[in-house]
Every structure is written in structure tokens, then in C-alpha cells.
mmCIF file of C-alpha atoms and ligand atoms in Angstrom:
data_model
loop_
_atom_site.group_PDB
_atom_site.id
_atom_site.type_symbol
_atom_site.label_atom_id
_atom_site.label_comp_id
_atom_site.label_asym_id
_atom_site.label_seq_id
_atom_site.Cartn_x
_atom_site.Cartn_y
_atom_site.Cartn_z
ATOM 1 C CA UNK A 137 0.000 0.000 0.000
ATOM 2 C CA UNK A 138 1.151 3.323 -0.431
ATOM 3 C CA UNK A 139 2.692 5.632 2.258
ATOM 4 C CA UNK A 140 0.208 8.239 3.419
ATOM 5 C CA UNK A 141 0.010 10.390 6.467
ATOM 6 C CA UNK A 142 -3.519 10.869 8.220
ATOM 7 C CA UNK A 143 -4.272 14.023 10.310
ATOM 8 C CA UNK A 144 -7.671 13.781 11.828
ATOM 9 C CA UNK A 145 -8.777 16.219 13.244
ATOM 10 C CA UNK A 146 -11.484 14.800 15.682
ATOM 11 C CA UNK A 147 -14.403 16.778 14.840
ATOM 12 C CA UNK A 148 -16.829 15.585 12.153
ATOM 13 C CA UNK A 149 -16.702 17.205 8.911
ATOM 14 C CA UNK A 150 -15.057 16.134 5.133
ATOM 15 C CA UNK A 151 -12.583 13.642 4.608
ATOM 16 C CA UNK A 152 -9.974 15.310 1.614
ATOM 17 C CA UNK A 153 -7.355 13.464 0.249
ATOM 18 C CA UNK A 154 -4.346 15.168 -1.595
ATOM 19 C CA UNK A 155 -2.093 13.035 -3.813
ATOM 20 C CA UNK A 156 1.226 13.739 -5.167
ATOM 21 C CA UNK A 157 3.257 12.338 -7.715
ATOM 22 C CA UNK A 158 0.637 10.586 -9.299
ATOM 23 C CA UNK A 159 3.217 11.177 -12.376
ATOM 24 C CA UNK A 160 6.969 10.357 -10.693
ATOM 25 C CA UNK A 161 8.655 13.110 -12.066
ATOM 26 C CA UNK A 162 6.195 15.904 -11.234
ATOM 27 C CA UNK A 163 7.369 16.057 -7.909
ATOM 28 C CA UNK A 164 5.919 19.770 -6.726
ATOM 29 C CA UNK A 165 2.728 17.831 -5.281
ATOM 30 C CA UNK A 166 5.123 16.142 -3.252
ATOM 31 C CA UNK A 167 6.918 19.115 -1.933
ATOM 32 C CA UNK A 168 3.937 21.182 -1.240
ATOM 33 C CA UNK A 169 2.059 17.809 1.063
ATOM 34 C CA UNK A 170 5.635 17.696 3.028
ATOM 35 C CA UNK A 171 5.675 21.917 3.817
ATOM 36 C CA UNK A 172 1.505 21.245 4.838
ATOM 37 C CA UNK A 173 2.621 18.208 6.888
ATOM 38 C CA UNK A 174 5.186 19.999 8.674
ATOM 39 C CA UNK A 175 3.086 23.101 9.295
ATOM 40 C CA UNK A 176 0.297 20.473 10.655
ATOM 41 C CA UNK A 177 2.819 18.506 13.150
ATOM 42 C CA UNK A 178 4.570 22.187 14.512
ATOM 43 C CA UNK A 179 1.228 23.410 14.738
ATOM 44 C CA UNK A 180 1.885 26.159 12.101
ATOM 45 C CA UNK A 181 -1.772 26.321 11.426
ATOM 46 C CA UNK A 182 -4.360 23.191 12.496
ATOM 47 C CA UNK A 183 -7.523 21.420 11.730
ATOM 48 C CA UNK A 184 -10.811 22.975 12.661
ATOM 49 C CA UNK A 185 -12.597 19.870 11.374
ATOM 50 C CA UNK A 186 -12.735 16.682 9.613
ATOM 51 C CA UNK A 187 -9.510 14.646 8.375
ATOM 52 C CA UNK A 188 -6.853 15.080 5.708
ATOM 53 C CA UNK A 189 -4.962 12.026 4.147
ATOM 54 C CA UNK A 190 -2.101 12.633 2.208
ATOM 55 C CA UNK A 191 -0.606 10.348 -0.331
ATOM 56 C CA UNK A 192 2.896 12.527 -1.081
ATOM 57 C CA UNK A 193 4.481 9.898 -3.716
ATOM 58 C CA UNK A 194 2.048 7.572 -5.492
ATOM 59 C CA UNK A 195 4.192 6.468 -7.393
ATOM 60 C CA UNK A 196 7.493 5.784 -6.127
ATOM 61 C CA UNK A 197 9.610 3.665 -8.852
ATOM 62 C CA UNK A 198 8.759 6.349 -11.214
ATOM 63 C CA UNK A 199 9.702 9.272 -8.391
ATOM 64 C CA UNK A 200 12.970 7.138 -7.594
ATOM 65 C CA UNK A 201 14.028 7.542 -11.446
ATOM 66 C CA UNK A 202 13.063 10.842 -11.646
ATOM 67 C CA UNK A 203 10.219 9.807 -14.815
ATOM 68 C CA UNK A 204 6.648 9.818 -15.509
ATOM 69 C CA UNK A 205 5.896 6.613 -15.196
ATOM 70 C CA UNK A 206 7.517 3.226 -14.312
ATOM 71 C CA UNK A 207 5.673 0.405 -17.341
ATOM 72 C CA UNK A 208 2.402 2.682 -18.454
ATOM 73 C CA UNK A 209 1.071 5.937 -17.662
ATOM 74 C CA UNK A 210 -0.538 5.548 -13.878
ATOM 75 C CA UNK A 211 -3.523 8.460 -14.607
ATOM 76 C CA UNK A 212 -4.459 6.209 -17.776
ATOM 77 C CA UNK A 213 -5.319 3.275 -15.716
ATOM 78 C CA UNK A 214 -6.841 4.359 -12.442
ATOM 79 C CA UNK A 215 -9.279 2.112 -12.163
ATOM 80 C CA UNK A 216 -9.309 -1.704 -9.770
ATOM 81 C CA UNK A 217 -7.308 -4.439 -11.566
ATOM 82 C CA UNK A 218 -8.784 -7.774 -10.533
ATOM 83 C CA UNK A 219 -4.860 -9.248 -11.786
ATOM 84 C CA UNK A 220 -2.521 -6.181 -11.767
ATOM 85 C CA UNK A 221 -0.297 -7.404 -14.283
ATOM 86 C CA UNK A 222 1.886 -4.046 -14.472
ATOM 87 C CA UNK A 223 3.376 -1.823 -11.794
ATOM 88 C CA UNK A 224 1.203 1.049 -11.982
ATOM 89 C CA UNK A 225 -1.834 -1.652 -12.109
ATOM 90 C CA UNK A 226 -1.366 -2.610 -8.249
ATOM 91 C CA UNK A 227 -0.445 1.565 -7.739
ATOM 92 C CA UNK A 228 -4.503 2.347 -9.548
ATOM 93 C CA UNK A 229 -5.286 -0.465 -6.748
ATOM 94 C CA UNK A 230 -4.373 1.349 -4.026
ATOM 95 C CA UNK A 231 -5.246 5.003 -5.051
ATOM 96 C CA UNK A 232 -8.572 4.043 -6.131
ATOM 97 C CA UNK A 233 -9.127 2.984 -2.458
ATOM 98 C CA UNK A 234 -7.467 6.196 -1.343
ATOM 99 C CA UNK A 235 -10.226 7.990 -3.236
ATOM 100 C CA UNK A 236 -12.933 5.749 -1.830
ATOM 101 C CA UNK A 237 -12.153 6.491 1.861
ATOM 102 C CA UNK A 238 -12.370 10.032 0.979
ATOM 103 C CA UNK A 239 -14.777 12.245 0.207
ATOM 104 C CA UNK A 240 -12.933 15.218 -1.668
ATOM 105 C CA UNK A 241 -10.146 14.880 -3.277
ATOM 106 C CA UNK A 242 -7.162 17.578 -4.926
ATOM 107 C CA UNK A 243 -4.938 15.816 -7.068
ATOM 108 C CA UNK A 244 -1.265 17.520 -7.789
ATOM 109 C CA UNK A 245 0.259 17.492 -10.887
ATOM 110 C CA UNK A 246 2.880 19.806 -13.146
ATOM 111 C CA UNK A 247 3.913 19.636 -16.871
ATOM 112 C CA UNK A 248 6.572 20.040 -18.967
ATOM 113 C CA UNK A 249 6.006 23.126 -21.179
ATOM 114 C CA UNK A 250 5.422 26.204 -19.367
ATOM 115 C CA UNK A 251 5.051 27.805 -16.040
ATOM 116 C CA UNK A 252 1.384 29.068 -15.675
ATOM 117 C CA UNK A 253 -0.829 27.001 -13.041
ATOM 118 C CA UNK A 254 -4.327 25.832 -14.271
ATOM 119 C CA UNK A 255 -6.753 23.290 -12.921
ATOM 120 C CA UNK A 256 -9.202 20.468 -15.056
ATOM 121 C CA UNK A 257 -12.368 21.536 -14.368
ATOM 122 C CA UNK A 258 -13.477 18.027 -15.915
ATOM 123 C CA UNK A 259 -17.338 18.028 -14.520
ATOM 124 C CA UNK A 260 -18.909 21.085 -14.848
ATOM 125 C CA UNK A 261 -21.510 20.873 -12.077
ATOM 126 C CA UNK A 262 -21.392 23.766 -9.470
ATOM 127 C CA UNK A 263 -20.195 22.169 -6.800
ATOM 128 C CA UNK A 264 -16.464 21.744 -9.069
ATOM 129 C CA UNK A 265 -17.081 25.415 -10.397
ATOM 130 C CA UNK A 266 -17.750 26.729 -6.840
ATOM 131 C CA UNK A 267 -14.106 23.915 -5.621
ATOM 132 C CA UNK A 268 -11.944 25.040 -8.648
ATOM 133 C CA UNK A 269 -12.565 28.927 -8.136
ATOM 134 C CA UNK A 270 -11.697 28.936 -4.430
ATOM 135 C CA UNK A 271 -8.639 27.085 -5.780
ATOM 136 C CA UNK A 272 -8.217 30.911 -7.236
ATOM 137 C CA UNK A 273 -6.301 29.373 -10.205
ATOM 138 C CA UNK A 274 -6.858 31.840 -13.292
ATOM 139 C CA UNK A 275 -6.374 29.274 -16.114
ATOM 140 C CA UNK A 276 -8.858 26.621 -16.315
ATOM 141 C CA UNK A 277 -9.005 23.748 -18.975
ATOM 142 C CA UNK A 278 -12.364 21.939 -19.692
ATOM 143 C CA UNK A 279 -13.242 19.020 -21.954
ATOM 144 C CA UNK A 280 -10.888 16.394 -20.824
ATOM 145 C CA UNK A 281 -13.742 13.940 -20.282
ATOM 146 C CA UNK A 282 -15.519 14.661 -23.861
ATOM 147 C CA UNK A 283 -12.015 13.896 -26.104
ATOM 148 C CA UNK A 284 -11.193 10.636 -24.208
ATOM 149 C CA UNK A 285 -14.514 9.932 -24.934
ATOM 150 C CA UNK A 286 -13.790 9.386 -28.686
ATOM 151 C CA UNK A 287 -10.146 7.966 -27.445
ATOM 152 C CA UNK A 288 -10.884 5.144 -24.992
ATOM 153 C CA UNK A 289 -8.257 2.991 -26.652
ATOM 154 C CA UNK A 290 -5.775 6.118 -24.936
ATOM 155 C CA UNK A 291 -7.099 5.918 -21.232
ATOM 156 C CA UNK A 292 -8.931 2.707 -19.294
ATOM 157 C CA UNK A 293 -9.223 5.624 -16.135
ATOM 158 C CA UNK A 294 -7.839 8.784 -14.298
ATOM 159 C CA UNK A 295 -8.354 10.177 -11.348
ATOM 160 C CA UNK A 296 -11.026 12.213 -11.732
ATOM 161 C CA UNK A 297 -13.022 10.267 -13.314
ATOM 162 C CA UNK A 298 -13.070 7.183 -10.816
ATOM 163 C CA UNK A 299 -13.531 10.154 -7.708
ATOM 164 C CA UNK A 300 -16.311 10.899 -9.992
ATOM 165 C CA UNK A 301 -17.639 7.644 -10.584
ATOM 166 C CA UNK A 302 -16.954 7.027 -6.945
ATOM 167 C CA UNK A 303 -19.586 9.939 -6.206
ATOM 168 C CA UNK A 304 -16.452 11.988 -4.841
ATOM 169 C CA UNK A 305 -16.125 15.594 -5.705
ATOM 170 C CA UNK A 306 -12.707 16.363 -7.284
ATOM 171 C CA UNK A 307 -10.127 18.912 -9.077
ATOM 172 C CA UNK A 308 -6.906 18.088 -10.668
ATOM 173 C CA UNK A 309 -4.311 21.108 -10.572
ATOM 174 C CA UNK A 310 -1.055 21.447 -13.108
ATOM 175 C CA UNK A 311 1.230 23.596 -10.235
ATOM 176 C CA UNK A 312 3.507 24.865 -13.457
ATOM 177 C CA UNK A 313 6.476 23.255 -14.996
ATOM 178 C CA UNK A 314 7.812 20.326 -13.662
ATOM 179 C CA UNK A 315 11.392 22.043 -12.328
ATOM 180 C CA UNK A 316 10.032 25.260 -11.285
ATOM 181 C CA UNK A 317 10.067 25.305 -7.841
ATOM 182 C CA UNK A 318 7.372 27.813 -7.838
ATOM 183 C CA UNK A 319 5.555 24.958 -8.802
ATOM 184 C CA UNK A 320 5.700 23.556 -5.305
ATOM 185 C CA UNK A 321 4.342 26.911 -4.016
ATOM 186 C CA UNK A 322 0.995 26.920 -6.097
ATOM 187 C CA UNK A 323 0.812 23.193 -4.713
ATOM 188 C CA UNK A 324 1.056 24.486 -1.351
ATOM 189 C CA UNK A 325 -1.689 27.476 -1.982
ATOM 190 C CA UNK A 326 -3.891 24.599 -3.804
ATOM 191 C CA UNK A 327 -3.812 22.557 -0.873
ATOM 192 C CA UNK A 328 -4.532 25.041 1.860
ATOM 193 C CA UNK A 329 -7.797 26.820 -0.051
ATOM 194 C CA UNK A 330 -9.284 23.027 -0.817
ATOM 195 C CA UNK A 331 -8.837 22.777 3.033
ATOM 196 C CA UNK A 332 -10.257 26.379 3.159
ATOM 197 C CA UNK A 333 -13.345 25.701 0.983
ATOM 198 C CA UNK A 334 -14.300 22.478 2.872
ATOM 199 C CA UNK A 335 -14.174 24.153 6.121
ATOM 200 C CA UNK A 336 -11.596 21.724 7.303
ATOM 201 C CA UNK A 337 -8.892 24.637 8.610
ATOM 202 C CA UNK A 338 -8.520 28.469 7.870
ATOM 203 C CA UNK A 339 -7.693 30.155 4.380
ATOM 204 C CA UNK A 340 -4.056 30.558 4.035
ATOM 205 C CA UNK A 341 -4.299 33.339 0.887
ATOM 206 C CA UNK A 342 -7.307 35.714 1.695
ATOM 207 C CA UNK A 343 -7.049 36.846 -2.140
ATOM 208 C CA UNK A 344 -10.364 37.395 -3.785
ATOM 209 C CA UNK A 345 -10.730 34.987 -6.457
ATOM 210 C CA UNK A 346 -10.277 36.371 -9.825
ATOM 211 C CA UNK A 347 -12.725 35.386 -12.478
ATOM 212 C CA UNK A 348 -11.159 32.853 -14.600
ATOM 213 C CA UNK A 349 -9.832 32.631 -18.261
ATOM 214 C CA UNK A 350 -11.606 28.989 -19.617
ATOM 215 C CA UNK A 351 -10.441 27.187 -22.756
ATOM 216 C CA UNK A 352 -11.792 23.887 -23.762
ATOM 217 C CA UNK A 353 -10.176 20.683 -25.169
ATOM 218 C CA UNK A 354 -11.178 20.625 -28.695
ATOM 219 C CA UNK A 355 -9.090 18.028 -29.751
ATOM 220 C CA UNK A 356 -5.507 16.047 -29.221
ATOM 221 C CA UNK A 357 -2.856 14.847 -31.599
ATOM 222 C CA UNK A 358 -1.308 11.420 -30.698
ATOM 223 C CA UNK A 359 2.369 10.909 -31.977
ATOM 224 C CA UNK A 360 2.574 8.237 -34.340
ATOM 225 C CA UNK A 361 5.948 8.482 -35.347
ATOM 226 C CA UNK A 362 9.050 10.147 -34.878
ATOM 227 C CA UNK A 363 8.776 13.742 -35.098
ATOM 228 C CA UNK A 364 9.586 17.084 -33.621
ATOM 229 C CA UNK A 365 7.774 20.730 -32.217
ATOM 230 C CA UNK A 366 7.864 23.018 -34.923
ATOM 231 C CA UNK A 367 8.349 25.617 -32.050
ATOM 232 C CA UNK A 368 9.467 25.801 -28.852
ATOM 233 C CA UNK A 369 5.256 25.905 -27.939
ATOM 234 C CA UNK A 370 4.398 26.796 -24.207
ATOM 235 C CA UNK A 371 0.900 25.586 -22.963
ATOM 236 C CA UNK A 372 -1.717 28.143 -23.635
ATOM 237 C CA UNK A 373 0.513 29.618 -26.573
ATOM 238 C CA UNK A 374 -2.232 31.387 -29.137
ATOM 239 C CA UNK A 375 -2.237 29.245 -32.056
ATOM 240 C CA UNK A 376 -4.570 30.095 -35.433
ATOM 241 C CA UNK A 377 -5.571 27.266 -38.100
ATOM 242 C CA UNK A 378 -3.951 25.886 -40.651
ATOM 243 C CA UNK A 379 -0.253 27.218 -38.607
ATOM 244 C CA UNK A 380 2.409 24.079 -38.296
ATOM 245 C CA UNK A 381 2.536 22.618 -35.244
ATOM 246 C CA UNK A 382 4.812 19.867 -35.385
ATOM 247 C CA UNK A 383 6.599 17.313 -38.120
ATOM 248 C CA UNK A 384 7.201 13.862 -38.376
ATOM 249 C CA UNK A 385 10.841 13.067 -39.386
ATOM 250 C CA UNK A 386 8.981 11.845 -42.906
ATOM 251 C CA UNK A 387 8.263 15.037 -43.369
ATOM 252 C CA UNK A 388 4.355 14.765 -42.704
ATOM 253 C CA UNK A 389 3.584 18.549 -40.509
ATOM 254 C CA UNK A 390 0.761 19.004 -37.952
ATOM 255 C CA UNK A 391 -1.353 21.878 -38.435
ATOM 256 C CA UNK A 392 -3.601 23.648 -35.885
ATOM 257 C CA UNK A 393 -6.813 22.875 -36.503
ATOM 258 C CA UNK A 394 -8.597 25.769 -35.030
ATOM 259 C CA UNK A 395 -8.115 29.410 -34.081
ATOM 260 C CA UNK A 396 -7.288 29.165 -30.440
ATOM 261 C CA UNK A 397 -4.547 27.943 -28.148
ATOM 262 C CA UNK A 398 -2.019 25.118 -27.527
ATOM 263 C CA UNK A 399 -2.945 22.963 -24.618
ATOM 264 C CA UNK A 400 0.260 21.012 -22.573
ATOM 265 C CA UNK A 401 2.402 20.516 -25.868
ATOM 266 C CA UNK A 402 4.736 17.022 -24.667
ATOM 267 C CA UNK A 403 8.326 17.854 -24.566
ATOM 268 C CA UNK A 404 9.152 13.789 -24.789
ATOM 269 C CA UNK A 405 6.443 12.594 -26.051
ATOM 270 C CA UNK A 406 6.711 8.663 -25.856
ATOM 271 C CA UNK A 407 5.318 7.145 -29.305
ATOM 272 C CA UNK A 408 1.538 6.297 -28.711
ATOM 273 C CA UNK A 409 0.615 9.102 -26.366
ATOM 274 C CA UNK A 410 -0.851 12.384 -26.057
ATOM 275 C CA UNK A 411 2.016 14.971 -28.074
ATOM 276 C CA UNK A 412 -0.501 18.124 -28.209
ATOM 277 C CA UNK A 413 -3.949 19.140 -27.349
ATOM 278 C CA UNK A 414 -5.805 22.139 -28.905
ATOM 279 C CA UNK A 415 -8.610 24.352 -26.952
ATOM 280 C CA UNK A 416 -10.946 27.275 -27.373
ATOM 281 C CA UNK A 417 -12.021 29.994 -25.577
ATOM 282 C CA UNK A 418 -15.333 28.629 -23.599
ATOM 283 C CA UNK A 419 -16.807 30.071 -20.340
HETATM 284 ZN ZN1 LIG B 119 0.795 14.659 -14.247
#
């Protein structure tokens, strides 16, 4: 099972849980749980209700060698495997019964092409709208749910969508670039106003929240083949259609195929996965 640290804090109220390192190398989640869990055991600031569990490293093989992912991608198969047959398999095992002990959930995350923190609002009921905006993040990214969809053959399960299977209400935040360690900072702000919004201990940033800018997934590019960025793209980048994305070493180019902006462009894109995803303004 997975290491986590429990603070309860003996009054009834929500149960959150706050993973990190769901992907191995995206290590801010981790940071930020360890600076909360510190805070927690000096009594830095304290529970007013309910419980936290954290889950700082979830998965550790991948963390250990400093990469995403250990034999497949772990947010691509969160779901209960009767015979685990791969590493991450038995890791989906024991987060998806993290998430079922729980009843909220914040799930940590960073990327490798840019610096700006967003959040997934993947279910757009208003209990999420009214989680993600005390999350004050300004960049929000909907649609997830509606591309993989049309791409099941990509994902068997991720987080949010078991919590929300599991009737648990949850957001996943991208902190910023994987080696920023500002990163670890908007981890740290992300964790304290979930615990703020659930009531569970006082806000840490009394910052109004600003409204937020929303794009939508319209679409995703897998990489088939070898290949390389046309530019140097940075998530959100404004993009307009028809413009060249990226080329296959065959000589085959990319183009954008709306007006609108580049969504978490992969820097190492393994063949078979997600290389690009395009989005629209929405609201
Ligand atoms: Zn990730």
C-alpha cells in the first residue's frame, strides 16, 4: 500500500485526500504535502474539522528515477485491476481505495512546457465550479472527459473520473512546470484553499478569487511516429488554423486545426501518447 500520512482532526466534517506524484517526475505535489505536513505537526496552522490524508508519492519507482511513469502511464489506468499485471496496475489499486475512503479529493500534478498554473475543471456541475474557483487558479481547462470519450483505446481511467464515478467531488491542478520550484508553491496554496473551501482549517491566501480565463479541449494529436515541435510551444501559446505545429521526421507537418490555443504541448512525447492538445475559448 502506499505511504500516506492521516491528520484527523477529531471533529466531524469532510474527509480530503491530496495526492502527489501521481506522475513520478512531477514532484511539486510532493513538496507542497511535506511543507503542509510539517506546518500540521509544529502546529503552524491546524484542523478545525474533519480529516486530511495525504498520499505525497504515489508512485514511487517512477519518483525514484526521476520519470513519468515506471511500465504505463498511472492516470491512464486508475481504475481496480482484478490481476494487476503491471506496476502502476497494483499503484490504480491502491489510489482508487485512497479515493474511496475520501470524500474530496485535490490531485497535484505539473507539466513540462510552461510555467502558468491551471486546474481540469473536468465536470462542470457547481459544486467543481464553486471547488476550482476557491482554488483561485486563473487558467482553467475543460473538456478532458468529452475527447477521451472518442479515445478510450488512450485511457482505461484517471483520477477524476473514478472520484467521480466514486460519487467523490474532485479537481486536478497542473502547479507549473515540472522544475520550477514555484511549482511547489501553487501546490502548497492549492492545498490550503481546498482545506479552506471544505471548512476543514482556515484560508491561508485571503485573495479574492479572480474570475477565470476557460479554454476547452477541442481536440488532441497522438504521436505516431518520430517527429519534432515546430516551435518551442508553451501551454496556452495562441495558435490560429492551418499554422504548423509539429513534423514527423517523414516530413508529414501538424497543423492547428482551429483558431485558439495550444494545450500542454509534450516535450518527450513517448510514441503512442498524447504529443498536443488544442482548446478554445469557452466560459
Ligand atoms: Zn501529471
Amino acid at each position: 500500500m502506499l505511504d500516506t500520512v492521516v491528520f484527523d482532526s477529531g471533529t466531524p466534517g469532510p474527509h480530503l485526500l491530496i495526492t502527489g506524484a501521481i506522475h513520478g517526475d512531477e514532484v511539486c505535489g510532493t513538496i507542497a504535502i511535506g511543507r503542509t505536513i510539517m506546518e500540521l505537526r509544529t502546529g503552524i496552522f491546524k484542523l478545525d474539522k474533519g480529516k486530511v490524508t495525504f498520499a505525497p508519492i504515489c508512485n514511487p519507482k517512477a519518483y525514484a528515477a526521476n520519470a513519468r511513469y515506471s511500465d504505463v502511464n498511472l492516470n491512464r489506468v486508475v481504475q481496480k485491476h482484478k490481476a494487476p499485471s503491471l506496476y502502476e496496475h497494483g499503484l490504480a489499486n491502491d489510489v482508487t481505495a485512497l479515493i474511496d475512503t475520501a470524500d474530496v479529493y485535490l490531485d497535484l500534478h505539473s507539466y513540462s512546457s510552461g510555467t502558468l498554473p491551471f486546474l481540469f475543471l473536468d465536470y462542470d456541475t457547481p459544486a467543481h465550479r464553486a471547488y476550482a474557483t476557491a482554488l483561485n487558479i486563473p487558467h482553467w481547462v475543460t473538456g478532458w472527459n468529452a475527447l477521451y470519450e472518442d479515445a478510450k483505446d488512450l485511457s482505461t481511467g484517471d483520477t477524476m473520473t473514478y472520484a467521480n464515478g466514486a460519487g467523490k467531488l474532485g479537481i486536478l491542478v497542473e502547479c507549473g512546470l515540472h522544475s520550477d520550484p514555484v511549482a511547489a508553491l501553487h501546490g502548497y496554496k492549492a492545498i490550503r484553499a481546498a482545506l479552506a473551501h471544505f471548512g476543514i482549517a482556515e484560508a491561508f491566501d485571503k485573495t479574492p478569487p479572480a474570475k477565470p480565463d476557460i479554454k476547452r479541449m477541442v481536440s488532441l494529436e497522438v504521436k505516431k511516429k518520430e517527429g519534432r515541435m515546430m516551435q518551442d510551444w508553451q501551454h496556452l501559446d495562441s495558435i490560429t488554423k492551418g499554422m504548423p505545429i509539429a513534423q514527423y521526421d517523414d516530413g508529414e507537418t501538424l497543423t492547428a486545426p482551429v483558431d485558439g490555443v495550444i494545450i500542454l504541448p509534450g516535450k518527450k512525447t513517448a510514441l503512442g501518447e498524447e504529443w498536443v492538445y488544442y482548446g478554445v475559448s469557452a466560459e
